[in-house]
PDB file of C-alpha atoms in Angstrom:
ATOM      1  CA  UNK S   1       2.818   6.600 -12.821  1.00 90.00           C
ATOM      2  CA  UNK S   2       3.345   9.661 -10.673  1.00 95.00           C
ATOM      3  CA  UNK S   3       1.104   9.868  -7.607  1.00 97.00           C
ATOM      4  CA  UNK S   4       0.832  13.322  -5.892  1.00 97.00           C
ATOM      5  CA  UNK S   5      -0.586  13.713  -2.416  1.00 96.00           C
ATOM      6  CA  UNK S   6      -2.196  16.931  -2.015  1.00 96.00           C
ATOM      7  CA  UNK S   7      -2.412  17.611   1.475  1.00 92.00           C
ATOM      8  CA  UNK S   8      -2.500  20.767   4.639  1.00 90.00           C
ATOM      9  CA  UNK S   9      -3.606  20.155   8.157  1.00 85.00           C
ATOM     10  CA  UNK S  10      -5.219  23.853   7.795  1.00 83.00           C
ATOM     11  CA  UNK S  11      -8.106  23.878   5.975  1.00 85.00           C
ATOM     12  CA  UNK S  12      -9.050  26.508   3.179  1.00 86.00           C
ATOM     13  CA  UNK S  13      -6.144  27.129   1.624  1.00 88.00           C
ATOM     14  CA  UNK S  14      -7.567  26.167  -1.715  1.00 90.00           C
ATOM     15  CA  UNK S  15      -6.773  22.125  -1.760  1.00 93.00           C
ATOM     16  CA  UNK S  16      -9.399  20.690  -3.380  1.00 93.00           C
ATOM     17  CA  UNK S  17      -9.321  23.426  -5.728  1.00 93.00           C
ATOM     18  CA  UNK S  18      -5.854  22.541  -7.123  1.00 95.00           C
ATOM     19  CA  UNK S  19      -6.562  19.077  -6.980  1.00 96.00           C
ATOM     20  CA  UNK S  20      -9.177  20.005  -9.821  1.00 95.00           C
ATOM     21  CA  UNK S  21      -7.289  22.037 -11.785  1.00 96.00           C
ATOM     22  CA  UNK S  22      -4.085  20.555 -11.579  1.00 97.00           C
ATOM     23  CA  UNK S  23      -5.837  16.814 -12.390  1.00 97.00           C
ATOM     24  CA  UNK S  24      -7.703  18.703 -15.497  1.00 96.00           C
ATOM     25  CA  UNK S  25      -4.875  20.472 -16.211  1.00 97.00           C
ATOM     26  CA  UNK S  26      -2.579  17.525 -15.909  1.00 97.00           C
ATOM     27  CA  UNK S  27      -5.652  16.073 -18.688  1.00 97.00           C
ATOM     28  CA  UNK S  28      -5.988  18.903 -21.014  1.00 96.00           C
ATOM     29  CA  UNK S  29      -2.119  18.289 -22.196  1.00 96.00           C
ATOM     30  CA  UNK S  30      -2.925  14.652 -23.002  1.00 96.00           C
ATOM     31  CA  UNK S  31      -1.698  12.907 -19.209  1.00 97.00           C
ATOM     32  CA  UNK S  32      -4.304  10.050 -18.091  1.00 98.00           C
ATOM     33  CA  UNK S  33      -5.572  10.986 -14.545  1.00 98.00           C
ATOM     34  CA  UNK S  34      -6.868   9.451 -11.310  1.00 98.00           C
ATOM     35  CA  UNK S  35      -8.273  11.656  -9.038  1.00 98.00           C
ATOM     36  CA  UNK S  36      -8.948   9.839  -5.841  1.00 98.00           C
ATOM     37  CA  UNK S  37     -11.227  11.770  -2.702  1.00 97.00           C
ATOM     38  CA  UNK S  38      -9.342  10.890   0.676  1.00 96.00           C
ATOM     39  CA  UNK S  39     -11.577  13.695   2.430  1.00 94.00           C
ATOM     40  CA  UNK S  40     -14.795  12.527   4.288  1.00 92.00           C
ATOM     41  CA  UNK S  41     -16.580  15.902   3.618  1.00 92.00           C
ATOM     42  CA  UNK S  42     -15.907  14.735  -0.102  1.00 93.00           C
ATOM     43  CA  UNK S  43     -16.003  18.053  -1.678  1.00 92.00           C
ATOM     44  CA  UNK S  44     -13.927  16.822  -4.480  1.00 94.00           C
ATOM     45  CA  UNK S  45     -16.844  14.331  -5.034  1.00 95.00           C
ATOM     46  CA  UNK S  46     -19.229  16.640  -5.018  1.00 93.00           C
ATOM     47  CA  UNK S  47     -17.709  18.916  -7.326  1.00 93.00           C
ATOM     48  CA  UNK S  48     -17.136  16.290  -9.895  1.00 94.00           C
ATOM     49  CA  UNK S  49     -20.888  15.776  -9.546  1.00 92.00           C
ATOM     50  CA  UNK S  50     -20.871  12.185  -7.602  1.00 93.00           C
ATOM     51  CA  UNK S  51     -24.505  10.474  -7.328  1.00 90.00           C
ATOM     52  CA  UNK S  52     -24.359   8.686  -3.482  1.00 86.00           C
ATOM     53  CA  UNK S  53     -26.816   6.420  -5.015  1.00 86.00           C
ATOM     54  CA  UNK S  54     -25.490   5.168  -8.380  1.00 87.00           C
ATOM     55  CA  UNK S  55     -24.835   1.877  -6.295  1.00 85.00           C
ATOM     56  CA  UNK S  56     -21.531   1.867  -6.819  1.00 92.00           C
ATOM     57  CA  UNK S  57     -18.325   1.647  -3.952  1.00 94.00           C
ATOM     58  CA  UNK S  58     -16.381   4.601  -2.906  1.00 95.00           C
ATOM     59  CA  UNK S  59     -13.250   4.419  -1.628  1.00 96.00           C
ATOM     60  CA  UNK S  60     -13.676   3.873   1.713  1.00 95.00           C
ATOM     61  CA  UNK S  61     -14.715   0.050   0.571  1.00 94.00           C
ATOM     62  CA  UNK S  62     -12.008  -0.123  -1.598  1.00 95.00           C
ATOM     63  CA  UNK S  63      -9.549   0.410   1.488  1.00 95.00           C
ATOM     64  CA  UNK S  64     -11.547  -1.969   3.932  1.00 94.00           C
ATOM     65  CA  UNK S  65     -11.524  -4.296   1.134  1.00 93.00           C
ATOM     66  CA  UNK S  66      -7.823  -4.620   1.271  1.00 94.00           C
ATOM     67  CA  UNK S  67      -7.314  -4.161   5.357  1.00 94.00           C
ATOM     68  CA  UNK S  68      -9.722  -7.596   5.011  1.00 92.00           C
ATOM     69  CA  UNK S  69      -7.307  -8.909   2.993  1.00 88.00           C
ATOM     70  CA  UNK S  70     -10.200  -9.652   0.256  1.00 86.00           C
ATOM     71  CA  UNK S  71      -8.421 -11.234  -3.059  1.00 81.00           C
ATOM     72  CA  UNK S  72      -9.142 -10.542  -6.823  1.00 80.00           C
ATOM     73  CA  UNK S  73     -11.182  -7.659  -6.240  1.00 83.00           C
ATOM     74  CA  UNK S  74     -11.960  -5.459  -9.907  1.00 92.00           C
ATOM     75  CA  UNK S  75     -10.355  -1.973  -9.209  1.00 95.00           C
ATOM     76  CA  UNK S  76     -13.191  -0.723 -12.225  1.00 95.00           C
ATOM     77  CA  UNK S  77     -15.696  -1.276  -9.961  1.00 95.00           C
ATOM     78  CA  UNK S  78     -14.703   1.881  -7.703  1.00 96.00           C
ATOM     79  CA  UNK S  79     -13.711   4.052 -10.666  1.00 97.00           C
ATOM     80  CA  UNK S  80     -16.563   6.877 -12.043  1.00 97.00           C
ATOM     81  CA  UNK S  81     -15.268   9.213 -15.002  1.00 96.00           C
ATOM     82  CA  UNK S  82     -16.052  12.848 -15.324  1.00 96.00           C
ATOM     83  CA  UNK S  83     -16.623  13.579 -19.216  1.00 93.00           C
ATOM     84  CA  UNK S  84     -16.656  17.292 -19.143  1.00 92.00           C
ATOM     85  CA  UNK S  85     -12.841  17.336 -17.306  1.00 95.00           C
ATOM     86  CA  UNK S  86     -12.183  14.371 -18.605  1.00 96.00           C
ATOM     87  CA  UNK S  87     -10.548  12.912 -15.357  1.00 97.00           C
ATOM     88  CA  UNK S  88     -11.275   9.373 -13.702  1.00 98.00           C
ATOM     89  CA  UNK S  89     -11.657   9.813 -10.092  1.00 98.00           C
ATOM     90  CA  UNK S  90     -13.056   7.876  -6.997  1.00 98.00           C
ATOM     91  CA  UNK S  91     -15.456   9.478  -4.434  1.00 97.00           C
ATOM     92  CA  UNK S  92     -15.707   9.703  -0.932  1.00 95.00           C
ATOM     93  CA  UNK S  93     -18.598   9.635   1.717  1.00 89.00           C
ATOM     94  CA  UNK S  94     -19.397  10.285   5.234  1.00 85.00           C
ATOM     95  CA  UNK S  95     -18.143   6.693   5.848  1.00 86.00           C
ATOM     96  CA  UNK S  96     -14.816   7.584   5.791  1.00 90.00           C
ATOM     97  CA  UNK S  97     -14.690   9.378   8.802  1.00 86.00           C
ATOM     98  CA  UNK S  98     -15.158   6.090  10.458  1.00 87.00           C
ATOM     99  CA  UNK S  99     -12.059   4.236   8.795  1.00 88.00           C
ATOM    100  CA  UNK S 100      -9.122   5.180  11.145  1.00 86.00           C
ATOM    101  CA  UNK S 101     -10.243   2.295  13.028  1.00 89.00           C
ATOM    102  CA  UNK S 102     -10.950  -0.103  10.781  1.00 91.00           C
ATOM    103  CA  UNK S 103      -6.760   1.157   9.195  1.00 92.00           C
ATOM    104  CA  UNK S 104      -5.500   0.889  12.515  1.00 90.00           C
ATOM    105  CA  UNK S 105      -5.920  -2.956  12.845  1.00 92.00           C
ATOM    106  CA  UNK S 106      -4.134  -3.419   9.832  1.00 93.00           C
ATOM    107  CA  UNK S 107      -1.155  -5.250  10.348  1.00 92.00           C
ATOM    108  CA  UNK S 108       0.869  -2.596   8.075  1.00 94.00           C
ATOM    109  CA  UNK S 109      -1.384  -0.139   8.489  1.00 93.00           C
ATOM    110  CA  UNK S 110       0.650   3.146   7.139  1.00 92.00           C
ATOM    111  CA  UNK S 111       0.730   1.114   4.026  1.00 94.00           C
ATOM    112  CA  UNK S 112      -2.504   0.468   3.081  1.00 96.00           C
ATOM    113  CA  UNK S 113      -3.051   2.785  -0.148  1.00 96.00           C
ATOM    114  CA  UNK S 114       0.928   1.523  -0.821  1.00 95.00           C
ATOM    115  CA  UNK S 115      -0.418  -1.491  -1.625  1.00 96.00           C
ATOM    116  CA  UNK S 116      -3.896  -0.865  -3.115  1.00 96.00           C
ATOM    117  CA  UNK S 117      -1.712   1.045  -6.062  1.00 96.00           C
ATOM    118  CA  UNK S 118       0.985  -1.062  -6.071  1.00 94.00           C
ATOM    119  CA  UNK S 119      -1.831  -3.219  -8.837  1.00 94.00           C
ATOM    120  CA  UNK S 120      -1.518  -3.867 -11.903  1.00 95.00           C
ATOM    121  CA  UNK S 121      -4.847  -2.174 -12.353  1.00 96.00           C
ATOM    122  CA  UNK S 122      -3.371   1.305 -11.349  1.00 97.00           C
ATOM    123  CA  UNK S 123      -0.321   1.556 -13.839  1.00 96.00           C
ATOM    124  CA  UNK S 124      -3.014   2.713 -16.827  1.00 97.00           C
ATOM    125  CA  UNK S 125      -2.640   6.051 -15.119  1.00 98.00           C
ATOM    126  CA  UNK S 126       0.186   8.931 -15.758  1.00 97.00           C
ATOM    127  CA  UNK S 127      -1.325  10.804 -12.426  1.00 98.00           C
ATOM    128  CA  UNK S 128      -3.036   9.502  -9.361  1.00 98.00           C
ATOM    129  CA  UNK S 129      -3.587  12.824  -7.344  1.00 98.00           C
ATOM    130  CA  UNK S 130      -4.898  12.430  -3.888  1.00 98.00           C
ATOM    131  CA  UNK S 131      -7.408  14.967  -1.785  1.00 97.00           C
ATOM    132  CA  UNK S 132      -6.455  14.934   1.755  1.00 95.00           C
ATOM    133  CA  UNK S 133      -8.221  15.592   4.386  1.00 91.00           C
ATOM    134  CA  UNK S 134      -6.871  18.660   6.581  1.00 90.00           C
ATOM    135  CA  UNK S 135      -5.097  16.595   9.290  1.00 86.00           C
ATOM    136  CA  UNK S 136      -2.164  14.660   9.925  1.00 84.00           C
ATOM    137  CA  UNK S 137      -4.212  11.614  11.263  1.00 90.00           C
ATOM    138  CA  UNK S 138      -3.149   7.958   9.587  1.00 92.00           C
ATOM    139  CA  UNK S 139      -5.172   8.271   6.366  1.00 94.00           C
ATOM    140  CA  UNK S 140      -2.788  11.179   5.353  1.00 93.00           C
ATOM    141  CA  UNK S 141      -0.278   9.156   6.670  1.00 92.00           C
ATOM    142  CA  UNK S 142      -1.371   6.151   4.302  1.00 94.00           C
ATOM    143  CA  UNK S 143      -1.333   9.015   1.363  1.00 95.00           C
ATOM    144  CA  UNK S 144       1.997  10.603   2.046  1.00 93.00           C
ATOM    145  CA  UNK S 145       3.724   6.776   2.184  1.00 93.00           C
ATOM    146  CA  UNK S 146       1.654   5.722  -1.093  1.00 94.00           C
ATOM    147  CA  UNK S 147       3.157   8.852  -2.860  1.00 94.00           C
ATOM    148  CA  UNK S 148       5.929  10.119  -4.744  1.00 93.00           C
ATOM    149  CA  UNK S 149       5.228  13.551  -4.263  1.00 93.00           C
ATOM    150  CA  UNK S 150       4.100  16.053  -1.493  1.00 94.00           C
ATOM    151  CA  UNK S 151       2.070  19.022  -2.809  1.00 95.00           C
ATOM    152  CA  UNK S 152       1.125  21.575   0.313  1.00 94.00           C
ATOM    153  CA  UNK S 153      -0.803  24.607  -1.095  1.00 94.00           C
ATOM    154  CA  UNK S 154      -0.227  27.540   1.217  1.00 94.00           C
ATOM    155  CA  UNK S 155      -2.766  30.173   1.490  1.00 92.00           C
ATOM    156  CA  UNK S 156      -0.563  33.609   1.284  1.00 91.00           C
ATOM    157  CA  UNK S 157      -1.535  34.492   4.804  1.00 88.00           C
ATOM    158  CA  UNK S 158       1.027  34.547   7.814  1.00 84.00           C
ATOM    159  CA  UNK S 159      -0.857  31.607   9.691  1.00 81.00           C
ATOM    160  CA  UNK S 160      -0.740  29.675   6.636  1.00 82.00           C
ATOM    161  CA  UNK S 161       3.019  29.818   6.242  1.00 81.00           C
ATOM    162  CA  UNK S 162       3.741  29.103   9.676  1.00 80.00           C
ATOM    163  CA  UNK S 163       2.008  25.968   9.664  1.00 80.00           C
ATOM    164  CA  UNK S 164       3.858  24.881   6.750  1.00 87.00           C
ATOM    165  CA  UNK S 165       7.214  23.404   9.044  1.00 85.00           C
ATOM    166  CA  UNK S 166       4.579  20.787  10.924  1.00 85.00           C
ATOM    167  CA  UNK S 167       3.571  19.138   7.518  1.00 86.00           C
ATOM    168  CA  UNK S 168       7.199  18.919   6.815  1.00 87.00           C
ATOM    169  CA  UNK S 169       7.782  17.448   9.683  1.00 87.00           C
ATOM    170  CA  UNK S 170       4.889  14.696   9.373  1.00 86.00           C
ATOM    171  CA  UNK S 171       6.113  13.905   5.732  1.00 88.00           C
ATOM    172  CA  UNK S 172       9.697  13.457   6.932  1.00 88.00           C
ATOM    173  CA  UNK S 173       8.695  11.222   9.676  1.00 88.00           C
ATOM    174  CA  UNK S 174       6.334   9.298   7.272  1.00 88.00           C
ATOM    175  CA  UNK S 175       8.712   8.991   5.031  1.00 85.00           C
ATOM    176  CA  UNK S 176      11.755   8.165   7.171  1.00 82.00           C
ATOM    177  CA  UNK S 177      13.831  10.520   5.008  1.00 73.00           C
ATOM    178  CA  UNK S 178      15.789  13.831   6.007  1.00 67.00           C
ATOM    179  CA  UNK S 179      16.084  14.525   2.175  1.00 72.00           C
ATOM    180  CA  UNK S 180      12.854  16.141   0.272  1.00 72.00           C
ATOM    181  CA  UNK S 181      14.436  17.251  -2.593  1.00 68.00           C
ATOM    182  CA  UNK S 182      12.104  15.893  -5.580  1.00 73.00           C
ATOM    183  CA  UNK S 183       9.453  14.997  -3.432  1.00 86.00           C
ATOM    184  CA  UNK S 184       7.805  17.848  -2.351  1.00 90.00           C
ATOM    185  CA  UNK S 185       6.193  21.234  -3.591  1.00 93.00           C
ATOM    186  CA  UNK S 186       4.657  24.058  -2.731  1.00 94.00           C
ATOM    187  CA  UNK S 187       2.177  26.131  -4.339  1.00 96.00           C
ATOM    188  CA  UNK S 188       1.133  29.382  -2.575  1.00 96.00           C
ATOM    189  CA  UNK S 189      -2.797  30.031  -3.171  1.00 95.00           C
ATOM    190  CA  UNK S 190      -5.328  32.990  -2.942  1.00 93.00           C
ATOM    191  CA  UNK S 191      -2.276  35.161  -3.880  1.00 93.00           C
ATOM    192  CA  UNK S 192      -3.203  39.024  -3.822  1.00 92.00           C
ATOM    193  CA  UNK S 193       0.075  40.738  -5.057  1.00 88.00           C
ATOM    194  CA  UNK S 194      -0.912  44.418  -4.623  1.00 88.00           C
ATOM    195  CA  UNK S 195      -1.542  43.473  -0.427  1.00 93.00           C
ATOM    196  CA  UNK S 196       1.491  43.471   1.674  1.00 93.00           C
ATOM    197  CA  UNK S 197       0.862  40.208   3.647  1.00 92.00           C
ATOM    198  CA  UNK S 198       0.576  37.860  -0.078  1.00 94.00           C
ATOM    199  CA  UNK S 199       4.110  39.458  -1.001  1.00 94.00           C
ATOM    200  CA  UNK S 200       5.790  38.909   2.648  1.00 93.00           C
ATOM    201  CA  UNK S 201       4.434  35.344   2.521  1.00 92.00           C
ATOM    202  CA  UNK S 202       5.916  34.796  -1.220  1.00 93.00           C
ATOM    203  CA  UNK S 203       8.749  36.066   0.079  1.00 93.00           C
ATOM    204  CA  UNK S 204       9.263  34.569   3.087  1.00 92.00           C
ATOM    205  CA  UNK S 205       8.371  30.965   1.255  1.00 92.00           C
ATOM    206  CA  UNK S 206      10.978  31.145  -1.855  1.00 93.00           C
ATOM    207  CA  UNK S 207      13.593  32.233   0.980  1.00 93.00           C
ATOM    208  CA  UNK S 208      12.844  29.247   3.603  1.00 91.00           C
ATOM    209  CA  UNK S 209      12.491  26.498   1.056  1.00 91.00           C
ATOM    210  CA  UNK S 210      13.718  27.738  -2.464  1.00 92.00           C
ATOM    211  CA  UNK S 211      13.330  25.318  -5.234  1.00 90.00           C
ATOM    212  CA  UNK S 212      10.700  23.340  -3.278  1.00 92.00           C
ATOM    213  CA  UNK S 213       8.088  25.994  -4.221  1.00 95.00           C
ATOM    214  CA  UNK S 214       6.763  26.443  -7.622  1.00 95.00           C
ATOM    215  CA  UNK S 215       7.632  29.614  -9.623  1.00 94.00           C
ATOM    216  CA  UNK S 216       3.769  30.432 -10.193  1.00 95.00           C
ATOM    217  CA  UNK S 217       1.319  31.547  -7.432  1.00 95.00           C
ATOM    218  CA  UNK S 218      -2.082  31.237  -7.741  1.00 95.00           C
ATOM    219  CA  UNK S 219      -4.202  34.271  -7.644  1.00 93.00           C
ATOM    220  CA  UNK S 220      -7.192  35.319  -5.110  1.00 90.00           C
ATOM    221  CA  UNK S 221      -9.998  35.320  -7.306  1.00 79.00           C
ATOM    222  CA  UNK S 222     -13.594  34.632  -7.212  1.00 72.00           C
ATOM    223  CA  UNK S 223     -13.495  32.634  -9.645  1.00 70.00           C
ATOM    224  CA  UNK S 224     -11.944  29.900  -8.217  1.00 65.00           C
ATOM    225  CA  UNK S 225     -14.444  29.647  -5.229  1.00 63.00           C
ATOM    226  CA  UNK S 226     -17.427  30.391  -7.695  1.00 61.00           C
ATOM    227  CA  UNK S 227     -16.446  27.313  -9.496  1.00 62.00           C
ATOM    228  CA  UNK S 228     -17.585  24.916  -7.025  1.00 59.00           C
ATOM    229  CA  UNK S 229     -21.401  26.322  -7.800  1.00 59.00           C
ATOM    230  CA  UNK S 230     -20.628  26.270 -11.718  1.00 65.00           C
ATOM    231  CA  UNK S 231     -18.790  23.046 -11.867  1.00 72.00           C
ATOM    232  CA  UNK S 232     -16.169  24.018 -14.513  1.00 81.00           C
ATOM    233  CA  UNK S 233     -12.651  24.085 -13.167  1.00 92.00           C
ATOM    234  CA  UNK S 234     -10.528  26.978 -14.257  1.00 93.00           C
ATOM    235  CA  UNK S 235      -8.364  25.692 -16.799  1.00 94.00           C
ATOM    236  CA  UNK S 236     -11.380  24.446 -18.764  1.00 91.00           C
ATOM    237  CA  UNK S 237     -12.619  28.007 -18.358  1.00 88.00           C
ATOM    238  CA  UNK S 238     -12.056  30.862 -21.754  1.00 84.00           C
ATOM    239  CA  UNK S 239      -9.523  33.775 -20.515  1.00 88.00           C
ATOM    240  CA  UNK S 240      -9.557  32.648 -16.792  1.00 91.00           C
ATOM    241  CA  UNK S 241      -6.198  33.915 -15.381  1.00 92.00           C
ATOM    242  CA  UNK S 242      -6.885  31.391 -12.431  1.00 94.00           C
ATOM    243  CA  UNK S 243      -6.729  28.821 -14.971  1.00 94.00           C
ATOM    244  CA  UNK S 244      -4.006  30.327 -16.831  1.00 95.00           C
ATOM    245  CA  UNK S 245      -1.580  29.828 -13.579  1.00 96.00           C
ATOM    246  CA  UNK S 246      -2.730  27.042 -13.041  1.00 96.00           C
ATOM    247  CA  UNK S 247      -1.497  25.258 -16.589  1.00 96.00           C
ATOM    248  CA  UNK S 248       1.680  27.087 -15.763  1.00 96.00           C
ATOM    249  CA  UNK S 249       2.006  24.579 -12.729  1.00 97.00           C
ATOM    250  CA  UNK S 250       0.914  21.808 -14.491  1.00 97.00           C
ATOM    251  CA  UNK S 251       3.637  22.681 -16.885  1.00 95.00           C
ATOM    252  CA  UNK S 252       6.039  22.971 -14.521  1.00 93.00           C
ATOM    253  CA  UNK S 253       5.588  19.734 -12.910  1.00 93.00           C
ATOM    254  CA  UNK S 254       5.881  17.953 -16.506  1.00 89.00           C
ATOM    255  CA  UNK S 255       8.657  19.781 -17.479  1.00 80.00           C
ATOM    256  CA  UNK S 256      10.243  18.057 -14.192  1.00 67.00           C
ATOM    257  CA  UNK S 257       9.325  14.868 -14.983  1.00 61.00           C
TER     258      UNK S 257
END
C-alpha cells in the first residue's frame, strides 16, 4: 500500500483534478484505489457524484470515531465506489471544517489518519490518495504524517512556484526528516508551453529540485476544468491529451515503485 498526499496551501493549481486522474489512472492499469476527500468544500466528492443523503458516514466520522477512541468500528461502512472510474473513495462535508478541534484534543493528534490506516481493513488497497485542503493547518498535517509520499501540483505561474519552499518546509517539519528523496513529487499543472511564464516556471522547478519533479507537465486545457460539469476524468476520456499526460505520470510513479 502506497498512500500519496496530494496537497498546496494555494488553491487552484489543479489538486483535485490530479487526484482524479491520477486515482483513475492509477485504476485503468489494474492498481486498486482509495480515494479519500480531506477538503471540507469536498469537491472531490462532488465530482465523484456523492449523495449527502445516502445515510451513510463521511470521513469526518470516521476520524472522530477514532479521536473517541471507539473500538471495532467496520471501515466498509465509510467506503462508496464510483463504477464509471472505477475508484473507491470516501467523501467529505461541510462538517469537516469543524474537526481541527475535535483533532486537537487528541492525545497524538498529528497521528490520527496514521492510525486509522494503519488497519487491517486498509491493506486491500495498492493506492490511498488523499485531497487536501489548501492549508497547512493539522488535518494536512495528519495527511502528510499518514503518508509515504508528498505530491504538490504547481500551477506554472511565478506565485505558484514561489510558494512551493513553505510546503517543503511544513512536510520536513512534519516529517522530522531533512531528507525527501523518495518522498516527494512535483507535478507542474495548467502548463502553456508556447507562454513565457509556463517555460520559466518549468525551468526554474527542474533546476531548484531536479529529480523531485516529474518529467511530464500537465497541460492548460479546458478540458480539464470542463470535466468537473461532465464528470468523466481525462484519462477515461478518447484522444484527451490532458489525459494522455496524465497516464504518463501515473506511469511514472509505477515504474518507481
Amino acid at each position: 500500500m502506497n498512500i500519496i498526499s496530494v496537497a498546496n496551501q494555494k488553491g487552484g493549481v489543479g489538486k483535485t483534478t490530479s487526484v482524479l486522474n491520477i486515482g483513475a489512472g492509477l485504476s485503468k492499469v489494474g492498481k486498486k484505489v482509495l480515494l479519500i476527500d480531506l477538503d471540507p468544500q469536498n469537491h472531490l466528492s462532488r465530482w465523484l457524484e456523492h449523495n449527502p443523503s445516502d445515510g451513510k458516514p463521511t470521513v469526518s466520522e470516521m476520524i472522530y470515531q477514532e479521536v473517541s477512541g471507539i473500538q471495532n468500528y467496520d471501515f466498509s461502512q465509510f467506503v462508496r465506489t464510483h463504477p464509471k472510474e472505477n475508484v473507491d473513495f470516501i467523501p467529505a462535508n461541510h462538517m469537516l471544517s469543524g474537526l481541527l478541534s475535535i483533532l486537537g484534543t487528541d492525545r497524538d493528534s498529528q497521528n490520527v489518519l496514521n492510525r486509522i490506516f494503519h488497519q487491517e481493513f486498509f491493506l486491500q488497497y495498492d493506492y490511498i490518495v488523499l485531497d487536501c485542503q489548501p492549508s497547512l493547518d493539522l488535518l494536512v498535517a495528519n495527511a502528510l504524517k499518514a503518508s509515504d509520499q508528498l505530491m504538490i501540483p504547481v500551477q506554472a505561474d511565478l506565485l505558484a512556484y514561489e510558494g512551493v519552499q513553505d510546503m517543503l518546509t511544513t512536510f520536513q517539519k512534519v516529517k522530522q526528516t531533512s531528507e525527501i528523496g523518495g518522498q516527494l513529487r512535483m507535478l507542474l499543472t495548467m502548463y502553456q508551453k508556447n507562454t513565457k511564464m509556463s517555460n520559466s516556471v518549468w525551468e526554474a522547478l527542474k533546476k531548484s529540485y531536479g529529480n523531485l519533479v516529474f518529467h511530464t507537465p500537465i497541460p492548460f486545457r479546458a478540458e480539464a476544468k470542463n470535466s468537473t460539469a461532465t464528470r468523466n476524468s481525462s484519462v477515461n476520456s478518447k484522444n484527451s491529451e490532458v489525459g494522455q499526460q496524465y497516464m504518463a505520470v501515473v506511469k511514472e510513479m509505477i515504474w518507481e515503485r
